[in-house]
């Protein structure tokens, strides 16, 4: 895996611009939009001179570091990187030329409405969006129950059925006529993720904003990266949970050492999942291989945040406790598409 050349700068950025916001993100549904844009402005998302794989290997380290501080913001970064993946892979050269620099340089934020299509392709549900071919583009109709990292000026990827035999993928502007957004902030965590229920009513998407007219072929190309960028959400949270357990090692004369799950056990599993993940990144990301890594990351993350609650003890049960926040965030990691049950189904196939 390529190492980050600017590690200190990323640490400084996190300390200065994310750390002071973490409680606000968790407690006041604050969306760390300016931090996300700053990541791009500081060059952390640039793929200039890199292959898609090399860019991903570097970007997963950024998602990891952000998530170790705040998984909600790490998830927003994932949304953006998913959108970046679509733009990097599209054969629509004009679309790529128009959006790629702005998405990489901190001028524009992207998002993804692909949970429903991912479930559609796994045989779990029907597509929620329909597309009708009209002169110069498509007209989209339907609703997506939750799309995050949205706001004025943001764009998101969406897949719609254009009849029985064709699915298309569009890059949709939140500001397009016919797009209505309803903010969702009643979740257990993740309320600072700028998540909206998204209704599309006769939304015209011109051909210039179509990522692919053959989503059935496009999806297998992009979905390994879609999942790749999720893995460090869990690994970052796990790392932070282990650090938290290590901090209270000697409390109450070392009584924590009697608990069934120790930080060393979790560190060993984290090292193993990280090694599998690195191997995937180094040798070329495969769909099944990355699904295995993602599944291991889910169960490891849940074990780590649970154990940290026990090791930290009483203080972990306070509303503002970082251990409690990580526990709530980790339950979203397990419910993010592909959810644990979706992963189990795909790995069985
Ligand atoms: C905080 C948060 C952020 C999310 N961000 C995104 C995102 O950026 N992009 C994205 O594509 N997905 C997003 N999702 C969806 C997520 O990835 C999962 O799909 C979701 O958590 C549910 O998965 P599930 O399979 O358990 O479905 P279930 O919750 O069991 O739901 C099954 C299906 O019922 C339907 N459904 C559920 N709730 C509603 C509703 N309120 N109105 C109408 N239909 C509904 C949907 O078809 C859903 O897939 C988000 C979810 C949450 C909680």
mmCIF file of C-alpha atoms and ligand atoms in Angstrom:
data_model
loop_
_atom_site.group_PDB
_atom_site.id
_atom_site.type_symbol
_atom_site.label_atom_id
_atom_site.label_comp_id
_atom_site.label_asym_id
_atom_site.label_seq_id
_atom_site.Cartn_x
_atom_site.Cartn_y
_atom_site.Cartn_z
ATOM 1 C CA UNK A 1 0.000 0.000 0.000
ATOM 2 C CA UNK A 2 1.287 3.438 -0.851
ATOM 3 C CA UNK A 3 2.136 5.459 2.254
ATOM 4 C CA UNK A 4 0.895 8.955 2.782
ATOM 5 C CA UNK A 5 3.568 11.559 2.192
ATOM 6 C CA UNK A 6 1.659 14.241 4.081
ATOM 7 C CA UNK A 7 0.842 12.336 7.273
ATOM 8 C CA UNK A 8 1.710 15.146 9.623
ATOM 9 C CA UNK A 9 -0.363 17.557 7.639
ATOM 10 C CA UNK A 10 -3.357 15.225 7.767
ATOM 11 C CA UNK A 11 -2.931 14.828 11.529
ATOM 12 C CA UNK A 12 -2.734 18.585 11.881
ATOM 13 C CA UNK A 13 -5.810 19.030 9.743
ATOM 14 C CA UNK A 14 -7.706 16.512 11.878
ATOM 15 C CA UNK A 15 -6.569 18.109 15.129
ATOM 16 C CA UNK A 16 -7.331 21.625 14.016
ATOM 17 C CA UNK A 17 -10.445 21.286 11.893
ATOM 18 C CA UNK A 18 -12.223 18.051 12.781
ATOM 19 C CA UNK A 19 -11.546 17.337 16.459
ATOM 20 C CA UNK A 20 -13.203 20.558 17.683
ATOM 21 C CA UNK A 21 -16.342 19.638 15.722
ATOM 22 C CA UNK A 22 -16.829 16.007 16.764
ATOM 23 C CA UNK A 23 -19.227 16.626 19.675
ATOM 24 C CA UNK A 24 -21.219 19.109 17.617
ATOM 25 C CA UNK A 25 -21.484 16.557 14.793
ATOM 26 C CA UNK A 26 -22.757 13.918 17.219
ATOM 27 C CA UNK A 27 -24.925 16.046 19.491
ATOM 28 C CA UNK A 28 -26.207 18.833 17.242
ATOM 29 C CA UNK A 29 -26.432 17.086 13.862
ATOM 30 C CA UNK A 30 -23.704 19.404 12.608
ATOM 31 C CA UNK A 31 -22.507 18.560 9.106
ATOM 32 C CA UNK A 32 -18.723 19.009 8.788
ATOM 33 C CA UNK A 33 -18.971 20.255 5.209
ATOM 34 C CA UNK A 34 -16.125 22.757 5.440
ATOM 35 C CA UNK A 35 -13.761 20.071 6.774
ATOM 36 C CA UNK A 36 -14.660 17.752 3.891
ATOM 37 C CA UNK A 37 -13.967 20.511 1.371
ATOM 38 C CA UNK A 38 -10.699 21.303 3.139
ATOM 39 C CA UNK A 39 -9.514 17.707 2.666
ATOM 40 C CA UNK A 40 -9.806 18.254 -1.071
ATOM 41 C CA UNK A 41 -8.257 21.699 -0.972
ATOM 42 C CA UNK A 42 -5.252 20.267 0.883
ATOM 43 C CA UNK A 43 -4.752 17.680 -1.862
ATOM 44 C CA UNK A 44 -5.847 14.517 -0.002
ATOM 45 C CA UNK A 45 -8.282 13.471 -2.699
ATOM 46 C CA UNK A 46 -6.272 14.210 -5.794
ATOM 47 C CA UNK A 47 -5.732 11.296 -8.195
ATOM 48 C CA UNK A 48 -3.387 13.241 -10.453
ATOM 49 C CA UNK A 49 -0.680 10.890 -11.747
ATOM 50 C CA UNK A 50 -2.227 7.882 -9.931
ATOM 51 C CA UNK A 51 -4.222 4.909 -11.177
ATOM 52 C CA UNK A 52 -7.699 4.423 -9.686
ATOM 53 C CA UNK A 53 -6.235 1.659 -7.486
ATOM 54 C CA UNK A 54 -3.349 3.819 -6.275
ATOM 55 C CA UNK A 55 -5.683 6.704 -5.483
ATOM 56 C CA UNK A 56 -7.959 4.326 -3.539
ATOM 57 C CA UNK A 57 -5.030 2.904 -1.542
ATOM 58 C CA UNK A 58 -4.167 6.413 -0.425
ATOM 59 C CA UNK A 59 -7.730 7.563 0.162
ATOM 60 C CA UNK A 60 -8.636 4.605 2.401
ATOM 61 C CA UNK A 61 -5.972 5.831 4.807
ATOM 62 C CA UNK A 62 -7.676 9.212 4.913
ATOM 63 C CA UNK A 63 -11.085 7.576 5.599
ATOM 64 C CA UNK A 64 -9.427 5.511 8.357
ATOM 65 C CA UNK A 65 -7.849 8.536 10.037
ATOM 66 C CA UNK A 66 -11.049 10.604 9.804
ATOM 67 C CA UNK A 67 -13.185 7.721 11.134
ATOM 68 C CA UNK A 68 -10.866 7.131 14.092
ATOM 69 C CA UNK A 69 -11.911 10.648 15.149
ATOM 70 C CA UNK A 70 -15.496 10.748 13.884
ATOM 71 C CA UNK A 71 -17.107 7.935 11.903
ATOM 72 C CA UNK A 72 -20.017 10.164 10.909
ATOM 73 C CA UNK A 73 -17.654 12.445 9.011
ATOM 74 C CA UNK A 74 -15.732 9.388 7.769
ATOM 75 C CA UNK A 75 -19.037 8.177 6.339
ATOM 76 C CA UNK A 76 -19.618 11.531 4.626
ATOM 77 C CA UNK A 77 -16.162 11.181 3.110
ATOM 78 C CA UNK A 78 -17.131 7.672 1.957
ATOM 79 C CA UNK A 79 -20.232 9.137 0.235
ATOM 80 C CA UNK A 80 -18.003 11.630 -1.552
ATOM 81 C CA UNK A 81 -15.470 8.959 -2.549
ATOM 82 C CA UNK A 82 -18.254 6.751 -3.902
ATOM 83 C CA UNK A 83 -19.349 9.640 -6.130
ATOM 84 C CA UNK A 84 -15.708 10.209 -7.115
ATOM 85 C CA UNK A 85 -15.473 6.519 -8.059
ATOM 86 C CA UNK A 86 -18.444 6.868 -10.432
ATOM 87 C CA UNK A 87 -16.901 9.907 -12.087
ATOM 88 C CA UNK A 88 -13.462 8.277 -12.337
ATOM 89 C CA UNK A 89 -14.968 5.202 -14.049
ATOM 90 C CA UNK A 90 -17.455 6.805 -16.422
ATOM 91 C CA UNK A 91 -16.927 6.599 -20.161
ATOM 92 C CA UNK A 92 -18.656 9.961 -20.468
ATOM 93 C CA UNK A 93 -15.427 11.930 -20.955
ATOM 94 C CA UNK A 94 -17.165 15.295 -20.898
ATOM 95 C CA UNK A 95 -18.787 14.518 -17.542
ATOM 96 C CA UNK A 96 -15.449 13.404 -16.123
ATOM 97 C CA UNK A 97 -13.678 16.527 -17.376
ATOM 98 C CA UNK A 98 -16.423 18.731 -15.933
ATOM 99 C CA UNK A 99 -16.675 17.168 -12.452
ATOM 100 C CA UNK A 100 -13.476 15.329 -11.555
ATOM 101 C CA UNK A 101 -11.217 18.303 -10.740
ATOM 102 C CA UNK A 102 -13.928 20.036 -8.694
ATOM 103 C CA UNK A 103 -14.678 16.849 -6.715
ATOM 104 C CA UNK A 104 -11.000 16.202 -6.044
ATOM 105 C CA UNK A 105 -9.956 19.754 -5.242
ATOM 106 C CA UNK A 106 -12.521 20.662 -2.600
ATOM 107 C CA UNK A 107 -14.848 22.741 -4.763
ATOM 108 C CA UNK A 108 -17.746 20.295 -4.932
ATOM 109 C CA UNK A 109 -19.154 17.472 -2.798
ATOM 110 C CA UNK A 110 -20.659 14.266 -4.126
ATOM 111 C CA UNK A 111 -22.932 11.559 -2.748
ATOM 112 C CA UNK A 112 -24.474 8.224 -3.625
ATOM 113 C CA UNK A 113 -27.996 6.868 -3.737
ATOM 114 C CA UNK A 114 -26.930 3.328 -4.549
ATOM 115 C CA UNK A 115 -28.168 1.341 -1.548
ATOM 116 C CA UNK A 116 -31.384 0.405 -3.307
ATOM 117 C CA UNK A 117 -29.642 -0.554 -6.604
ATOM 118 C CA UNK A 118 -27.079 -2.631 -4.676
ATOM 119 C CA UNK A 119 -29.979 -4.488 -3.070
ATOM 120 C CA UNK A 120 -31.679 -4.739 -6.473
ATOM 121 C CA UNK A 121 -28.587 -6.382 -7.986
ATOM 122 C CA UNK A 122 -28.430 -8.804 -5.025
ATOM 123 C CA UNK A 123 -32.078 -9.792 -5.580
ATOM 124 C CA UNK A 124 -33.259 -8.109 -2.370
ATOM 125 C CA UNK A 125 -35.615 -5.429 -3.677
ATOM 126 C CA UNK A 126 -37.046 -3.594 -6.716
ATOM 127 C CA UNK A 127 -35.503 -0.415 -8.082
ATOM 128 C CA UNK A 128 -37.072 2.716 -6.589
ATOM 129 C CA UNK A 129 -36.321 5.065 -9.519
ATOM 130 C CA UNK A 130 -37.622 4.991 -13.092
ATOM 131 C CA UNK A 131 -36.176 6.755 -16.108
ATOM 132 C CA UNK A 132 -37.925 7.696 -19.312
ATOM 133 C CA UNK A 133 -35.926 8.459 -22.436
ATOM 134 C CA UNK A 134 -36.731 11.898 -23.877
ATOM 135 C CA UNK A 135 -34.966 14.119 -26.371
ATOM 136 C CA UNK A 136 -31.500 15.018 -25.009
ATOM 137 C CA UNK A 137 -31.662 12.983 -21.800
ATOM 138 C CA UNK A 138 -33.864 11.118 -19.316
ATOM 139 C CA UNK A 139 -36.704 12.067 -16.994
ATOM 140 C CA UNK A 140 -36.377 10.479 -13.538
ATOM 141 C CA UNK A 141 -39.146 9.686 -11.059
ATOM 142 C CA UNK A 142 -39.218 7.935 -7.688
ATOM 143 C CA UNK A 143 -37.925 8.243 -4.122
ATOM 144 C CA UNK A 144 -34.871 7.154 -2.147
ATOM 145 C CA UNK A 145 -35.436 6.764 1.627
ATOM 146 C CA UNK A 146 -31.970 8.018 2.654
ATOM 147 C CA UNK A 147 -29.129 9.741 0.836
ATOM 148 C CA UNK A 148 -26.339 11.368 2.862
ATOM 149 C CA UNK A 149 -23.813 14.124 2.241
ATOM 150 C CA UNK A 150 -26.404 16.207 0.427
ATOM 151 C CA UNK A 151 -26.923 19.951 0.322
ATOM 152 C CA UNK A 152 -27.032 22.902 -1.978
ATOM 153 C CA UNK A 153 -24.570 22.501 -4.823
ATOM 154 C CA UNK A 154 -24.038 18.760 -4.117
ATOM 155 C CA UNK A 155 -24.434 15.985 -6.714
ATOM 156 C CA UNK A 156 -25.288 12.325 -6.245
ATOM 157 C CA UNK A 157 -25.153 9.119 -8.261
ATOM 158 C CA UNK A 158 -28.469 7.312 -8.850
ATOM 159 C CA UNK A 159 -29.632 4.297 -10.834
ATOM 160 C CA UNK A 160 -33.029 4.103 -12.525
ATOM 161 C CA UNK A 161 -34.898 1.503 -14.556
ATOM 162 C CA UNK A 162 -35.425 2.580 -18.171
ATOM 163 C CA UNK A 163 -37.933 -0.124 -19.061
ATOM 164 C CA UNK A 164 -37.518 -3.831 -18.250
ATOM 165 C CA UNK A 165 -34.169 -4.413 -19.933
ATOM 166 C CA UNK A 166 -32.124 -1.298 -19.230
ATOM 167 C CA UNK A 167 -30.856 0.490 -16.176
ATOM 168 C CA UNK A 168 -29.117 3.858 -16.430
ATOM 169 C CA UNK A 169 -26.912 5.710 -13.957
ATOM 170 C CA UNK A 170 -27.218 9.473 -13.628
ATOM 171 C CA UNK A 171 -25.333 12.179 -11.766
ATOM 172 C CA UNK A 172 -28.120 14.255 -10.228
ATOM 173 C CA UNK A 173 -27.850 17.772 -8.859
ATOM 174 C CA UNK A 174 -29.597 18.456 -5.537
ATOM 175 C CA UNK A 175 -30.601 21.785 -7.099
ATOM 176 C CA UNK A 176 -32.263 20.234 -10.155
ATOM 177 C CA UNK A 177 -35.921 21.097 -10.689
ATOM 178 C CA UNK A 178 -38.125 18.334 -9.260
ATOM 179 C CA UNK A 179 -35.649 17.176 -6.581
ATOM 180 C CA UNK A 180 -37.045 17.590 -3.060
ATOM 181 C CA UNK A 181 -35.114 16.767 0.097
ATOM 182 C CA UNK A 182 -36.403 16.124 3.604
ATOM 183 C CA UNK A 183 -33.746 16.100 6.308
ATOM 184 C CA UNK A 184 -33.530 13.063 8.611
ATOM 185 C CA UNK A 185 -32.014 13.661 12.053
ATOM 186 C CA UNK A 186 -33.851 11.245 14.337
ATOM 187 C CA UNK A 187 -31.253 8.499 14.126
ATOM 188 C CA UNK A 188 -29.398 6.933 17.043
ATOM 189 C CA UNK A 189 -26.199 8.452 15.640
ATOM 190 C CA UNK A 190 -24.949 9.787 12.309
ATOM 191 C CA UNK A 191 -27.281 12.790 12.522
ATOM 192 C CA UNK A 192 -24.484 15.067 11.320
ATOM 193 C CA UNK A 193 -24.280 13.144 8.048
ATOM 194 C CA UNK A 194 -26.579 15.496 6.073
ATOM 195 C CA UNK A 195 -28.966 12.639 5.333
ATOM 196 C CA UNK A 196 -32.181 13.326 3.445
ATOM 197 C CA UNK A 197 -35.160 11.445 2.094
ATOM 198 C CA UNK A 198 -34.964 12.285 -1.559
ATOM 199 C CA UNK A 199 -37.924 12.537 -3.943
ATOM 200 C CA UNK A 200 -37.471 12.931 -7.686
ATOM 201 C CA UNK A 201 -40.469 14.191 -9.605
ATOM 202 C CA UNK A 202 -40.025 14.578 -13.363
ATOM 203 C CA UNK A 203 -36.359 15.446 -12.972
ATOM 204 C CA UNK A 204 -34.753 16.020 -16.363
ATOM 205 C CA UNK A 205 -31.149 14.754 -16.525
ATOM 206 C CA UNK A 206 -29.390 15.738 -19.750
ATOM 207 C CA UNK A 207 -27.128 13.248 -21.558
ATOM 208 C CA UNK A 208 -24.121 15.268 -20.363
ATOM 209 C CA UNK A 209 -24.961 14.161 -16.791
ATOM 210 C CA UNK A 210 -25.458 10.456 -17.510
ATOM 211 C CA UNK A 211 -22.690 8.338 -15.953
ATOM 212 C CA UNK A 212 -23.709 5.218 -17.849
ATOM 213 C CA UNK A 213 -26.527 4.094 -20.125
ATOM 214 C CA UNK A 214 -25.660 0.527 -19.168
ATOM 215 C CA UNK A 215 -25.671 0.404 -15.376
ATOM 216 C CA UNK A 216 -25.712 -3.418 -15.434
ATOM 217 C CA UNK A 217 -22.159 -3.320 -16.809
ATOM 218 C CA UNK A 218 -21.063 -0.195 -14.952
ATOM 219 C CA UNK A 219 -22.010 -1.459 -11.472
ATOM 220 C CA UNK A 220 -19.674 -4.496 -11.430
ATOM 221 C CA UNK A 221 -16.807 -2.117 -12.287
ATOM 222 C CA UNK A 222 -17.501 0.371 -9.508
ATOM 223 C CA UNK A 223 -18.906 -1.763 -6.679
ATOM 224 C CA UNK A 224 -15.581 -3.226 -5.446
ATOM 225 C CA UNK A 225 -14.432 0.362 -4.744
ATOM 226 C CA UNK A 226 -17.815 1.257 -3.251
ATOM 227 C CA UNK A 227 -17.135 -1.443 -0.617
ATOM 228 C CA UNK A 228 -13.368 -0.799 -0.388
ATOM 229 C CA UNK A 229 -13.906 2.733 0.884
ATOM 230 C CA UNK A 230 -16.273 1.424 3.602
ATOM 231 C CA UNK A 231 -13.756 -0.912 5.240
ATOM 232 C CA UNK A 232 -11.672 1.868 6.868
ATOM 233 C CA UNK A 233 -14.805 3.274 8.542
ATOM 234 C CA UNK A 234 -14.804 0.181 10.743
ATOM 235 C CA UNK A 235 -11.037 -0.106 11.034
ATOM 236 C CA UNK A 236 -10.732 3.527 12.173
ATOM 237 C CA UNK A 237 -13.434 3.045 14.812
ATOM 238 C CA UNK A 238 -11.789 -0.201 15.975
ATOM 239 C CA UNK A 239 -8.421 1.508 16.318
ATOM 240 C CA UNK A 240 -9.985 4.271 18.422
ATOM 241 C CA UNK A 241 -11.840 1.724 20.590
ATOM 242 C CA UNK A 242 -8.598 -0.186 21.270
ATOM 243 C CA UNK A 243 -6.816 3.071 22.151
ATOM 244 C CA UNK A 244 -9.626 3.879 24.566
ATOM 245 C CA UNK A 245 -9.285 0.447 26.231
ATOM 246 C CA UNK A 246 -5.536 0.871 26.534
ATOM 247 C CA UNK A 247 -6.028 4.200 28.309
ATOM 248 C CA UNK A 248 -7.923 2.608 31.195
ATOM 249 C CA UNK A 249 -5.721 -0.468 31.580
ATOM 250 C CA UNK A 250 -4.519 0.278 35.095
ATOM 251 C CA UNK A 251 -7.778 1.629 36.492
ATOM 252 C CA UNK A 252 -9.109 -0.155 39.596
ATOM 253 C CA UNK A 253 -5.853 -2.065 40.044
ATOM 254 C CA UNK A 254 -6.024 -3.593 36.585
ATOM 255 C CA UNK A 255 -9.457 -5.235 37.045
ATOM 256 C CA UNK A 256 -10.087 -4.783 33.312
ATOM 257 C CA UNK A 257 -7.573 -7.549 32.679
ATOM 258 C CA UNK A 258 -10.205 -9.985 33.944
ATOM 259 C CA UNK A 259 -12.663 -9.058 31.205
ATOM 260 C CA UNK A 260 -13.142 -11.636 28.438
ATOM 261 C CA UNK A 261 -12.068 -9.416 25.523
ATOM 262 C CA UNK A 262 -8.704 -7.682 25.821
ATOM 263 C CA UNK A 263 -7.240 -4.938 23.618
ATOM 264 C CA UNK A 264 -4.492 -7.362 22.503
ATOM 265 C CA UNK A 265 -7.138 -9.779 21.140
ATOM 266 C CA UNK A 266 -8.772 -7.018 19.177
ATOM 267 C CA UNK A 267 -5.416 -5.660 17.977
ATOM 268 C CA UNK A 268 -4.513 -9.098 16.670
ATOM 269 C CA UNK A 269 -7.774 -9.300 14.725
ATOM 270 C CA UNK A 270 -7.352 -5.720 13.509
ATOM 271 C CA UNK A 271 -3.852 -6.536 12.235
ATOM 272 C CA UNK A 272 -5.214 -9.594 10.414
ATOM 273 C CA UNK A 273 -8.097 -7.712 8.748
ATOM 274 C CA UNK A 274 -5.714 -4.887 7.856
ATOM 275 C CA UNK A 275 -3.321 -7.419 6.276
ATOM 276 C CA UNK A 276 -6.168 -8.947 4.216
ATOM 277 C CA UNK A 277 -7.313 -5.479 3.209
ATOM 278 C CA UNK A 278 -3.789 -4.423 2.214
ATOM 279 C CA UNK A 279 -3.395 -7.585 0.164
ATOM 280 C CA UNK A 280 -6.593 -6.759 -1.733
ATOM 281 C CA UNK A 281 -5.402 -3.228 -2.383
ATOM 282 C CA UNK A 282 -1.911 -4.317 -3.434
ATOM 283 C CA UNK A 283 -2.949 -7.232 -5.632
ATOM 284 C CA UNK A 284 -6.072 -5.699 -7.171
ATOM 285 C CA UNK A 285 -9.453 -5.361 -5.559
ATOM 286 C CA UNK A 286 -11.840 -8.272 -6.227
ATOM 287 C CA UNK A 287 -15.553 -8.240 -5.409
ATOM 288 C CA UNK A 288 -15.712 -11.417 -3.327
ATOM 289 C CA UNK A 289 -12.347 -10.748 -1.701
ATOM 290 C CA UNK A 290 -13.403 -7.287 -0.584
ATOM 291 C CA UNK A 291 -16.798 -8.544 0.637
ATOM 292 C CA UNK A 292 -14.951 -10.997 2.921
ATOM 293 C CA UNK A 293 -12.819 -8.178 4.307
ATOM 294 C CA UNK A 294 -15.883 -5.971 4.776
ATOM 295 C CA UNK A 295 -17.725 -8.750 6.652
ATOM 296 C CA UNK A 296 -14.760 -9.324 8.983
ATOM 297 C CA UNK A 297 -14.532 -5.560 9.550
ATOM 298 C CA UNK A 298 -18.211 -5.401 10.604
ATOM 299 C CA UNK A 299 -17.952 -8.095 13.259
ATOM 300 C CA UNK A 300 -14.582 -6.855 14.516
ATOM 301 C CA UNK A 301 -15.910 -3.299 14.864
ATOM 302 C CA UNK A 302 -18.946 -4.451 16.844
ATOM 303 C CA UNK A 303 -16.762 -6.527 19.171
ATOM 304 C CA UNK A 304 -14.340 -3.624 19.649
ATOM 305 C CA UNK A 305 -16.944 -0.988 20.534
ATOM 306 C CA UNK A 306 -18.727 -3.405 22.883
ATOM 307 C CA UNK A 307 -15.511 -4.294 24.672
ATOM 308 C CA UNK A 308 -14.547 -0.613 24.969
ATOM 309 C CA UNK A 309 -17.865 0.100 26.733
ATOM 310 C CA UNK A 310 -16.963 -2.525 29.335
ATOM 311 C CA UNK A 311 -13.364 -1.405 29.775
ATOM 312 C CA UNK A 312 -14.176 2.293 30.111
ATOM 313 C CA UNK A 313 -17.030 1.475 32.456
ATOM 314 C CA UNK A 314 -19.209 4.212 33.985
ATOM 315 C CA UNK A 315 -17.801 7.146 31.993
ATOM 316 C CA UNK A 316 -18.644 5.273 28.769
ATOM 317 C CA UNK A 317 -22.321 5.504 29.670
ATOM 318 C CA UNK A 318 -22.400 9.315 29.675
ATOM 319 C CA UNK A 319 -24.260 10.956 26.774
ATOM 320 C CA UNK A 320 -21.099 12.679 25.570
ATOM 321 C CA UNK A 321 -18.798 9.669 25.882
ATOM 322 C CA UNK A 322 -16.642 8.920 22.824
ATOM 323 C CA UNK A 323 -17.080 5.174 23.554
ATOM 324 C CA UNK A 324 -20.853 5.591 23.487
ATOM 325 C CA UNK A 325 -20.629 7.591 20.255
ATOM 326 C CA UNK A 326 -18.522 4.873 18.646
ATOM 327 C CA UNK A 327 -21.015 2.222 19.785
ATOM 328 C CA UNK A 328 -23.853 4.093 18.044
ATOM 329 C CA UNK A 329 -21.738 4.789 14.955
ATOM 330 C CA UNK A 330 -20.702 1.125 14.716
ATOM 331 C CA UNK A 331 -24.348 0.069 14.570
ATOM 332 C CA UNK A 332 -24.678 2.184 11.460
ATOM 333 C CA UNK A 333 -21.601 0.509 9.935
ATOM 334 C CA UNK A 334 -23.457 -2.777 10.237
ATOM 335 C CA UNK A 335 -26.594 -1.253 8.668
ATOM 336 C CA UNK A 336 -24.854 0.522 5.808
ATOM 337 C CA UNK A 337 -25.456 -1.176 2.453
ATOM 338 C CA UNK A 338 -24.188 -3.842 2.048
ATOM 339 C CA UNK A 339 -25.599 -4.496 5.526
ATOM 340 C CA UNK A 340 -24.460 -7.532 7.533
ATOM 341 C CA UNK A 341 -27.389 -9.592 6.222
ATOM 342 C CA UNK A 342 -26.770 -8.397 2.641
ATOM 343 C CA UNK A 343 -23.078 -9.353 2.978
ATOM 344 C CA UNK A 344 -23.979 -12.774 4.316
ATOM 345 C CA UNK A 345 -26.352 -13.299 1.382
ATOM 346 C CA UNK A 346 -23.818 -12.229 -1.253
ATOM 347 C CA UNK A 347 -21.057 -14.324 0.273
ATOM 348 C CA UNK A 348 -23.296 -17.370 0.262
ATOM 349 C CA UNK A 349 -24.128 -17.017 -3.464
HETATM 350 C C1 LIG B 1 -28.018 7.507 8.605
HETATM 351 C C2 LIG B 1 -28.236 6.772 7.317
HETATM 352 C C3 LIG B 1 -27.628 7.228 6.178
HETATM 353 C C4 LIG B 1 -27.812 6.582 4.961
HETATM 354 N N1 LIG B 1 -27.233 7.077 3.845
HETATM 355 C C5 LIG B 1 -27.433 6.487 2.649
HETATM 356 C C6 LIG B 1 -26.850 7.022 1.463
HETATM 357 O O1 LIG B 1 -26.099 7.992 1.480
HETATM 358 N N2 LIG B 1 -27.159 6.425 0.293
HETATM 359 C C7 LIG B 1 -27.972 5.344 0.213
HETATM 360 O O2 LIG B 1 -28.217 4.867 -0.898
HETATM 361 N N3 LIG B 1 -28.483 4.775 1.329
HETATM 362 C C8 LIG B 1 -28.248 5.328 2.533
HETATM 363 N N4 LIG B 1 -28.768 4.766 3.670
HETATM 364 C C9 LIG B 1 -29.418 3.446 3.598
HETATM 365 C C10 LIG B 1 -28.498 2.353 4.142
HETATM 366 O O3 LIG B 1 -27.353 2.174 3.346
HETATM 367 C C11 LIG B 1 -29.265 1.034 4.240
HETATM 368 O O4 LIG B 1 -29.841 0.728 3.024
HETATM 369 C C12 LIG B 1 -30.328 1.177 5.290
HETATM 370 O O5 LIG B 1 -29.646 1.369 6.518
HETATM 371 C C13 LIG B 1 -31.308 0.041 5.430
HETATM 372 O O6 LIG B 1 -30.848 -1.189 5.068
HETATM 373 P P1 LIG B 1 -31.740 -2.470 5.287
HETATM 374 O O7 LIG B 1 -31.345 -3.420 4.225
HETATM 375 O O8 LIG B 1 -31.644 -2.895 6.698
HETATM 376 O O9 LIG B 1 -33.197 -2.013 4.921
HETATM 377 P P2 LIG B 1 -34.468 -1.790 5.858
HETATM 378 O O10 LIG B 1 -34.258 -0.632 6.780
HETATM 379 O O11 LIG B 1 -34.886 -3.089 6.430
HETATM 380 O O12 LIG B 1 -35.479 -1.315 4.764
HETATM 381 C C14 LIG B 1 -35.834 -2.165 3.687
HETATM 382 C C15 LIG B 1 -36.264 -1.291 2.553
HETATM 383 O O13 LIG B 1 -37.472 -0.604 2.917
HETATM 384 C C16 LIG B 1 -37.491 0.641 2.273
HETATM 385 N N5 LIG B 1 -37.503 1.744 3.249
HETATM 386 C C17 LIG B 1 -36.883 1.788 4.431
HETATM 387 N N6 LIG B 1 -37.131 2.944 5.061
HETATM 388 C C18 LIG B 1 -37.959 3.624 4.242
HETATM 389 C C19 LIG B 1 -38.574 4.878 4.322
HETATM 390 N N7 LIG B 1 -38.420 5.672 5.386
HETATM 391 N N8 LIG B 1 -39.332 5.270 3.274
HETATM 392 C C20 LIG B 1 -39.504 4.480 2.212
HETATM 393 N N9 LIG B 1 -38.937 3.272 2.086
HETATM 394 C C21 LIG B 1 -38.174 2.871 3.078
HETATM 395 C C22 LIG B 1 -36.244 0.697 1.440
HETATM 396 O O14 LIG B 1 -36.469 0.149 0.186
HETATM 397 C C23 LIG B 1 -35.307 -0.190 2.198
HETATM 398 O O15 LIG B 1 -34.195 -0.563 1.443
HETATM 399 C C24 LIG B 1 -28.616 5.401 4.896
HETATM 400 C C25 LIG B 1 -29.225 4.930 6.071
HETATM 401 C C26 LIG B 1 -29.046 5.590 7.260
HETATM 402 C C27 LIG B 1 -29.685 5.039 8.496
#
